[in-house]
Short mmCIF file of C-alpha atoms in Angstrom, two decimals:
data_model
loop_
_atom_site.label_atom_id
_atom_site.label_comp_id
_atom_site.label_asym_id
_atom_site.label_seq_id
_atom_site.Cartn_x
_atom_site.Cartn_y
_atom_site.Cartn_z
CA UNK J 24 -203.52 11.54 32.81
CA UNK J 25 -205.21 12.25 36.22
CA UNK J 26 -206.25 8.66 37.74
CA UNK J 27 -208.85 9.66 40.38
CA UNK J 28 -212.10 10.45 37.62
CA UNK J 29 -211.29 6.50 36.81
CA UNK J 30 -211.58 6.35 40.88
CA UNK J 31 -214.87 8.25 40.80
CA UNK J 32 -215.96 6.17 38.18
CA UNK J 33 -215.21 2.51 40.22
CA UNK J 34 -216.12 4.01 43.68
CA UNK J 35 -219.84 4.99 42.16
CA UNK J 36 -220.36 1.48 42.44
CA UNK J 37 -219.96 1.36 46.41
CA UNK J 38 -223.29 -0.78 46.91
CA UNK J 39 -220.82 -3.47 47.65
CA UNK J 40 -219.96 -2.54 50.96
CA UNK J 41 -223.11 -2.63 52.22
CA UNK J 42 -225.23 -5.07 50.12
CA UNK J 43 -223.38 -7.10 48.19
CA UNK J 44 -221.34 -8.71 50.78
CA UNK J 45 -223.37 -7.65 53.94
CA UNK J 46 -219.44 -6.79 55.36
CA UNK J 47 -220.02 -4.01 57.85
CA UNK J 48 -217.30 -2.31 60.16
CA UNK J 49 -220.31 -2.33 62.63
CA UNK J 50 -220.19 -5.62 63.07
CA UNK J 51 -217.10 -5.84 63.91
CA UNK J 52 -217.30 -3.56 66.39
CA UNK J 53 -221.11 -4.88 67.91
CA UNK J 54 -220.45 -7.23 70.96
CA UNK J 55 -217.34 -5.55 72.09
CA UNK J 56 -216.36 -3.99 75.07
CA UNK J 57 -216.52 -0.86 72.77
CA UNK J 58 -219.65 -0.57 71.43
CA UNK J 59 -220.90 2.01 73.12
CA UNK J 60 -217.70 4.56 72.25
CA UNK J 61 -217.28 3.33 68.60
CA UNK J 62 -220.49 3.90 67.15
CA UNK J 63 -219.84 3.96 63.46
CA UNK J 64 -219.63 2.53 60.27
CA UNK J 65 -218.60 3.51 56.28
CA UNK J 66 -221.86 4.74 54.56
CA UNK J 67 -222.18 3.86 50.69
CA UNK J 68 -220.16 7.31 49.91
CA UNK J 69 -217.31 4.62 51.91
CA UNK J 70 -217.11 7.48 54.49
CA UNK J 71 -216.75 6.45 58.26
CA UNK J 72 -219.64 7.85 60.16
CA UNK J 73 -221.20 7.78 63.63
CA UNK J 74 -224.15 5.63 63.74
CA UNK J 75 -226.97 7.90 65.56
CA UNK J 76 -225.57 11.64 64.54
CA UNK J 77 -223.68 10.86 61.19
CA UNK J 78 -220.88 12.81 62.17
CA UNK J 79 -217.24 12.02 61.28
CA UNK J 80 -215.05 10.61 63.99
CA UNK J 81 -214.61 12.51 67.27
CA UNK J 82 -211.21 11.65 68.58
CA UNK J 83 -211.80 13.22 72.18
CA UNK J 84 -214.59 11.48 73.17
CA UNK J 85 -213.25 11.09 76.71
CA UNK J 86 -212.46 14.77 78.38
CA UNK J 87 -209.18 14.90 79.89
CA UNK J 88 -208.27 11.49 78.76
CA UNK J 89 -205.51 11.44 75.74
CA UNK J 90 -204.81 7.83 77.32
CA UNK J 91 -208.07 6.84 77.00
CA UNK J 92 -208.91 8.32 73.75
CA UNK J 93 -205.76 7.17 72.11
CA UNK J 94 -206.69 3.54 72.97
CA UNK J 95 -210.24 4.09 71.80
CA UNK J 96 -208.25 4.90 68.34
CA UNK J 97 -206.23 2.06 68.33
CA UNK J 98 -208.78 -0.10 68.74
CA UNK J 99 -210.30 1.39 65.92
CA UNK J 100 -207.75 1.39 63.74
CA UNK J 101 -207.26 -2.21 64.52
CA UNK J 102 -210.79 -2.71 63.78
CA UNK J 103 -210.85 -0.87 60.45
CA UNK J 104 -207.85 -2.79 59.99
CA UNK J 105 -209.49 -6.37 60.38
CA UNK J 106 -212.48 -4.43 57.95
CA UNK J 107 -209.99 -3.76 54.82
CA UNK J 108 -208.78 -7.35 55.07
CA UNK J 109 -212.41 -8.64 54.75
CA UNK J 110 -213.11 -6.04 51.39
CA UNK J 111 -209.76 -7.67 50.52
CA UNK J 112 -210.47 -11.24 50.58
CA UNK J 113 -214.32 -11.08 49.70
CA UNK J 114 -214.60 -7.87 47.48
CA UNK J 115 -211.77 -7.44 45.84
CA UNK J 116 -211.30 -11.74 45.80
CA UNK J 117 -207.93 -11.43 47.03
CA UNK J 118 -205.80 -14.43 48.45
CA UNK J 119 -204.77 -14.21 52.00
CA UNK J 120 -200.99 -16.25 51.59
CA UNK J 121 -198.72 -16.57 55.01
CA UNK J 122 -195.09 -16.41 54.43
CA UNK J 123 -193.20 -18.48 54.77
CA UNK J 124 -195.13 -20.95 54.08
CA UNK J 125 -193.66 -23.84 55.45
CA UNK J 126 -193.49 -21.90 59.17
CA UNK J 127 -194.63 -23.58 62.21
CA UNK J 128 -197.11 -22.55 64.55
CA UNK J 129 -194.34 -20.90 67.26
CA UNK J 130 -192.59 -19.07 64.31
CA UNK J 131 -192.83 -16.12 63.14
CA UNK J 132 -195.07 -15.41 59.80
CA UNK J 133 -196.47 -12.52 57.84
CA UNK J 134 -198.89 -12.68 55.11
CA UNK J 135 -199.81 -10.35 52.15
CA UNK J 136 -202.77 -10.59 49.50
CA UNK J 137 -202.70 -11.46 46.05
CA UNK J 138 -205.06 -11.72 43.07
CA UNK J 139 -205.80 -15.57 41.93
CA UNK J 140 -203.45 -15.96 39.38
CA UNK J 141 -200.52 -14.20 39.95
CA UNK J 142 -198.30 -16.81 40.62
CA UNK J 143 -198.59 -18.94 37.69
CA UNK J 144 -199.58 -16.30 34.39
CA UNK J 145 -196.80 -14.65 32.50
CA UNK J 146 -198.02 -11.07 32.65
CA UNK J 147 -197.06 -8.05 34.54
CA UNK J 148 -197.08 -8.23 37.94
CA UNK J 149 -197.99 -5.18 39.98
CA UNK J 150 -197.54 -4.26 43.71
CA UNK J 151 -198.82 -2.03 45.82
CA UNK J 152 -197.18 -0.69 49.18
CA UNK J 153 -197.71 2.00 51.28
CA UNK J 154 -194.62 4.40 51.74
CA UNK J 155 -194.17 5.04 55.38
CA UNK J 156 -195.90 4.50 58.63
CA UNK J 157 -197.29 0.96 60.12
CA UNK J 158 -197.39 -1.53 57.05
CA UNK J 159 -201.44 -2.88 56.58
CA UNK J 160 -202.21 -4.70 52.96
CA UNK J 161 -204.84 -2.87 51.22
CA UNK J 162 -204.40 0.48 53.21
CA UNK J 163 -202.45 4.06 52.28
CA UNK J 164 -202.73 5.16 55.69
CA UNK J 165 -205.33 4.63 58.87
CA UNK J 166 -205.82 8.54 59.68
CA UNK J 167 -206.08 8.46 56.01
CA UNK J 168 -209.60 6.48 55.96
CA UNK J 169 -211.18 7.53 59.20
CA UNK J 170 -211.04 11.29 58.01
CA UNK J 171 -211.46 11.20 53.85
CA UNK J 172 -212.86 7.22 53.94
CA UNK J 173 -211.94 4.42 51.77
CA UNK J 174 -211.79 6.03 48.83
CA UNK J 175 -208.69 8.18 49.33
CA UNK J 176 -207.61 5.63 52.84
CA UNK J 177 -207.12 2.48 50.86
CA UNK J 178 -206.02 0.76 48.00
CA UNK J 179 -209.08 -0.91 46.83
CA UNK J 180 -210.01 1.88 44.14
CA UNK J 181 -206.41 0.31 42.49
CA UNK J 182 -207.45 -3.21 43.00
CA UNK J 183 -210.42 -3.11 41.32
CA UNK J 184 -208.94 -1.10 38.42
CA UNK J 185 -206.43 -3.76 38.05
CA UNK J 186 -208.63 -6.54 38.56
CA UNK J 187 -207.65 -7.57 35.15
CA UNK J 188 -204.21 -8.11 35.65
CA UNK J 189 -202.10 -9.43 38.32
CA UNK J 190 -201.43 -8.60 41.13
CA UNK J 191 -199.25 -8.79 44.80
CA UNK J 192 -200.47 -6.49 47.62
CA UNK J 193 -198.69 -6.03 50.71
#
């Protein structure tokens, strides 16, 4: 059984990232001291776009600068990064839970999402992680969504065709 027509099927309902919740990578990015060079934003298709040309993301947008340009993508990815975690929390009604739990402030902590019930019903449990790279909850891979969007970049097409049962997401 191929999963991604099921994807198709939950991504045709995409009005949530721009209506619904009013969550916007844009406005993450607005009022930063890169505004001008990260001028995009996921359409409804949930494809990252530049905001004036609608062109996919330009990595050398400084000539002569890999230094440059490889911060400007960091701070992207960062940004898109922050982004997922909203969908997470207010989309997909995820729990945001710091381990462990009992850490103070000067220790170190981690956190990972999880659906509202999972601790305390009987049923199967299922967990998502991503096999290799940097570890972000919700996302297969950064490169991943900047070039094919959410769809294919992060694990929210799973989420909310599991939304029924429960679920752990690091």
């Amino acid at each position: 059984m191929e999963i991604y027509p099921y994807i198709d099927i939950v991504f045709l309902n995409l009005q949530w990232l721009k209506t619904e919740h009013e969550l916007s990578l844009w406005k993450l990015v607005e009022g930063s001291e890169y505004q001008e060079q990260l001028k995009y934003d996921f359409n409804i298709k949930g494809e990252l776009r530049h905001l004036d040309t609608n062109e996919s993301f330009v990595f050398n947008y400084y000539k002569n600068s890999h230094e440059k340009n490889h911060e400007r993508y960091q701070v992207l990815g960062h940004l898109i990064t922050q982004y997922v975690y909203e969908l997470l929390e207010r989309v997909c009604t995820l729990q945001k839970v710091y381990i462990p739990t009992d850490a103070t402030e000067d220790e170190p902590r981690s956190f990972f999402f999880m659906s509202e019930k999972a601790l305390t019903s009987s049923s199967s449990i299922i967990v998502l992680l991503q096999d290799r790279g940097v570890f972000h909850a919700g996302q297969w891979g950064q490169k991943t969504i900047i070039r094919e969007g959410l769809k294919h970049g992060t694990q929210i097409p799973f989420i909310k065709m599991t939304s029924t049962l429960i679920c752990i997401f690091f």
